[in-house]
Coordinates of C-alpha atoms in Angstrom, one line a residue:
M28 CA -37.1 -39.7 21.8
D29 CA -35.2 -43.1 21.8
L30 CA -34.3 -42.9 18.4
V31 CA -32.7 -39.5 18.8
V32 CA -30.8 -40.2 21.7
E33 CA -28.9 -43.7 19.7
K34 CA -28.5 -41.4 16.6
T35 CA -27.2 -38.4 18.8
S36 CA -25.0 -41.2 20.3
L37 CA -24.2 -42.9 17.4
K38 CA -22.9 -39.6 15.7
K39 CA -20.4 -39.5 19.0
Y40 CA -18.8 -42.9 19.0
Y41 CA -17.9 -41.7 15.5
K42 CA -16.2 -38.9 15.9
I43 CA -14.2 -40.3 18.4
A44 CA -13.4 -42.7 16.1
F45 CA -12.7 -40.2 13.3
A46 CA -10.2 -38.0 15.6
L47 CA -8.7 -41.7 17.0
G48 CA -7.4 -42.3 13.5
V49 CA -7.1 -38.6 12.4
F50 CA -4.4 -38.5 15.6
T51 CA -3.1 -42.1 14.6
I52 CA -1.9 -40.7 11.5
V53 CA -0.8 -37.1 12.8
Y54 CA 1.8 -39.5 15.3
N55 CA 3.1 -41.6 13.0
V56 CA 4.2 -38.6 10.7
L57 CA 6.3 -36.9 14.0
E58 CA 7.2 -40.6 15.1
G59 CA 8.6 -40.8 11.7
L60 CA 10.7 -38.3 11.2
L61 CA 12.2 -38.4 15.0
S62 CA 13.0 -41.8 14.2
T63 CA 14.6 -41.7 11.1
H64 CA 16.3 -38.7 11.9
F65 CA 17.9 -40.2 15.1
G66 CA 18.4 -43.2 13.2
Y67 CA 20.5 -42.0 10.5
E68 CA 21.9 -39.6 13.3
D69 CA 23.0 -42.7 15.6
E70 CA 23.3 -44.9 12.9
S71 CA 20.7 -47.4 13.9
L72 CA 19.4 -49.3 10.8
A73 CA 16.5 -50.6 13.2
L74 CA 15.1 -47.3 14.5
F75 CA 15.3 -46.1 11.4
G76 CA 13.4 -49.1 9.9
F77 CA 11.0 -48.1 12.7
G78 CA 10.5 -44.5 11.5
A79 CA 9.8 -46.0 8.1
D80 CA 7.4 -48.3 9.2
S81 CA 5.6 -45.5 11.0
F82 CA 5.5 -44.0 7.6
I83 CA 3.8 -46.2 6.1
E84 CA 1.2 -46.9 8.3
V85 CA 0.4 -43.2 7.4
V86 CA -0.9 -44.2 3.7
S87 CA -2.5 -47.2 5.8
G88 CA -4.1 -44.4 8.3
L89 CA -5.8 -42.7 5.8
G90 CA -7.7 -45.9 4.5
I91 CA -8.6 -46.7 7.8
V92 CA -9.8 -42.7 8.3
H93 CA -11.9 -43.4 5.1
M94 CA -13.3 -46.5 6.0
I95 CA -14.7 -44.9 9.2
L96 CA -16.5 -42.8 7.0
R97 CA -17.4 -45.0 4.7
I98 CA -19.0 -47.4 7.4
Q99 CA -20.6 -44.0 8.9
Q100 CA -22.9 -43.2 5.9
K101 CA -23.7 -47.5 5.6
P102 CA -22.6 -49.3 8.0
D103 CA -23.3 -52.7 6.1
S104 CA -21.2 -51.9 3.5
N105 CA -17.9 -53.5 1.9
R106 CA -14.7 -52.3 1.4
D107 CA -14.8 -49.7 -1.4
D108 CA -12.2 -49.2 -4.1
F109 CA -10.1 -46.0 -2.1
E110 CA -9.2 -48.4 0.3
R111 CA -8.3 -51.4 -1.6
T112 CA -5.7 -48.8 -3.2
A113 CA -4.8 -47.9 0.2
L114 CA -3.9 -51.6 1.3
R115 CA -1.9 -52.1 -2.2
I116 CA 0.0 -49.1 -1.8
T117 CA 0.1 -50.1 2.0
G118 CA 1.6 -53.5 1.4
S119 CA 3.9 -53.1 -1.5
A120 CA 5.7 -50.3 0.8
F121 CA 6.2 -52.8 3.7
F122 CA 7.5 -55.7 1.1
A123 CA 9.9 -52.6 0.2
L124 CA 10.9 -52.2 3.6
V125 CA 11.3 -55.4 4.5
L126 CA 13.8 -55.8 1.2
G127 CA 15.7 -52.6 2.3
L128 CA 16.1 -53.5 6.0
A129 CA 17.1 -57.5 5.2
S130 CA 19.9 -56.4 2.9
T131 CA 21.1 -53.2 4.8
G132 CA 21.1 -55.7 7.7
I133 CA 23.3 -58.4 6.2
F134 CA 25.5 -56.0 5.2
N135 CA 25.9 -54.8 8.6
L136 CA 26.7 -58.0 9.7
W137 CA 29.3 -58.8 7.2
T138 CA 30.8 -55.0 7.9
G139 CA 30.6 -55.3 12.1
H140 CA 28.7 -52.4 11.8
K141 CA 27.6 -50.8 15.3
P142 CA 25.4 -48.0 16.2
E143 CA 26.6 -44.7 17.8
S144 CA 24.0 -44.7 20.2
T145 CA 19.9 -46.3 20.5
F146 CA 19.1 -44.6 23.7
W147 CA 16.7 -42.6 21.1
G148 CA 15.4 -45.9 20.4
V149 CA 14.6 -47.0 24.0
V150 CA 13.3 -43.5 24.6
I151 CA 10.7 -43.4 21.1
S152 CA 9.9 -47.5 21.7
L153 CA 8.4 -46.7 24.8
L154 CA 6.6 -43.5 23.3
S155 CA 5.2 -45.6 21.0
I156 CA 3.9 -48.3 23.4
L157 CA 2.7 -46.3 25.9
V158 CA 0.4 -44.2 22.9
M159 CA -0.3 -47.4 20.7
G160 CA -1.9 -48.7 23.9
F161 CA -4.0 -45.5 24.3
L162 CA -5.0 -46.1 20.4
I163 CA -6.4 -49.9 21.1
Y164 CA -7.8 -49.4 24.5
G165 CA -10.1 -46.5 22.1
K166 CA -10.8 -47.8 19.3
I167 CA -12.3 -51.1 21.2
R168 CA -14.3 -49.2 23.2
V169 CA -15.3 -47.1 20.5
G170 CA -15.7 -50.1 18.2
R171 CA -17.7 -52.3 20.7
Q172 CA -20.1 -49.2 21.3
L173 CA -20.9 -48.8 17.8
N174 CA -21.0 -52.4 17.4
S175 CA -18.5 -52.5 14.3
K176 CA -16.5 -55.5 13.5
A177 CA -14.4 -53.4 11.1
I178 CA -13.3 -50.3 14.6
L179 CA -12.7 -54.0 16.9
A180 CA -10.4 -55.8 13.6
D181 CA -8.4 -52.4 13.4
A182 CA -8.2 -52.2 17.2
E183 CA -6.5 -55.6 16.8
C184 CA -4.2 -54.8 13.9
T185 CA -2.8 -51.7 15.5
K186 CA -1.3 -54.4 18.3
V187 CA 1.1 -55.4 15.8
C188 CA 2.9 -51.5 16.2
I189 CA 3.2 -52.4 19.9
Y190 CA 4.7 -55.7 18.7
M191 CA 7.2 -53.8 16.4
S192 CA 7.9 -51.1 19.3
I193 CA 8.8 -53.8 21.6
V194 CA 11.4 -55.7 19.1
L195 CA 13.0 -52.0 19.1
L196 CA 12.7 -51.5 22.9
A197 CA 14.6 -54.6 23.4
S198 CA 17.1 -54.1 20.5
S199 CA 18.3 -50.5 21.7
G200 CA 17.9 -51.4 25.5
I201 CA 20.1 -54.1 25.1
Y202 CA 22.7 -52.0 23.1
E203 CA 22.7 -49.4 25.3
L204 CA 23.4 -51.4 28.4
T205 CA 25.6 -54.4 27.2
K206 CA 27.1 -52.6 23.7
F207 CA 26.2 -55.8 22.3
A208 CA 27.3 -55.7 18.5
Y209 CA 24.7 -57.8 17.1
A210 CA 21.9 -56.3 18.8
D211 CA 20.8 -53.6 16.2
I212 CA 21.0 -56.3 13.5
I213 CA 18.9 -58.9 15.8
G214 CA 16.2 -56.0 16.1
T215 CA 16.1 -55.0 12.4
F216 CA 15.8 -58.5 10.9
G217 CA 12.6 -59.0 13.9
L218 CA 11.2 -55.5 12.9
A219 CA 11.9 -56.8 8.5
Y220 CA 9.6 -60.1 9.9
L221 CA 6.7 -58.2 11.3
S222 CA 6.7 -55.5 8.3
F223 CA 6.6 -58.9 5.7
K224 CA 3.5 -60.0 7.8
E225 CA 1.8 -56.6 7.5
G226 CA 2.4 -56.5 4.2
R227 CA 0.9 -60.2 3.5
E228 CA -2.0 -58.8 5.5
C229 CA -2.5 -56.0 3.2
F230 CA -2.5 -57.9 -0.1
E231 CA -4.8 -60.3 1.8
K232 CA -7.5 -57.5 3.0
A233 CA -7.6 -55.7 -0.5
R234 CA -8.6 -59.1 -1.9
T235 CA -11.2 -59.8 0.0
D236 CA -13.9 -58.4 2.5
K237 CA -12.6 -59.4 5.5
N238 CA -12.0 -56.8 8.2
C239 CA -8.8 -58.3 9.5
S240 CA -6.2 -61.3 8.6
C241 CA -4.0 -60.9 11.3
D242 CA -3.2 -64.2 12.6
H243 CA -4.3 -63.2 16.4
C244 CA -8.0 -62.1 15.0

């Protein structure tokens, strides 16, 4: 009887983990669409770059959902080819984003370009912090119930998304309040730095079976 209850409980938590993974993908798609739209309309490079990062996270999210299905079937299995490919694609996209943000940021610095507004950067970053906080809490709780190092590591790495949101919030908030000319550019370089770290981590994980290579893991 206890074994049946345990299997039912495990199945329940794997369903929750899968739902959190799917929610992450859907949310990142919506966040990416809104951020790139308002970033383009308001000429905020930091917000546009934040949206581009959200689209990259969709690819990463597909790999995470696949991982959850894999460990549900084989809890002790290692990362498979699908996940490694998703990591390489994600890492390459992050490095391309770094190049785009850095080069455009330097151009904006040279020309003295300033956003029309960063209001939506404040709104979207605040929403992102709340949603990512909820996801981290949910992933940690599920990971502990399943005793899954992979899911717990994913929760830790999700914190990078909060760091990005904080960078966007700081740069957008400062510009909106003070009109400090370089706030958006500084935020852009901050996002580029975090994107570089994420890209490097993706390639490291693709080469190994480590669950997470974040500095804080």
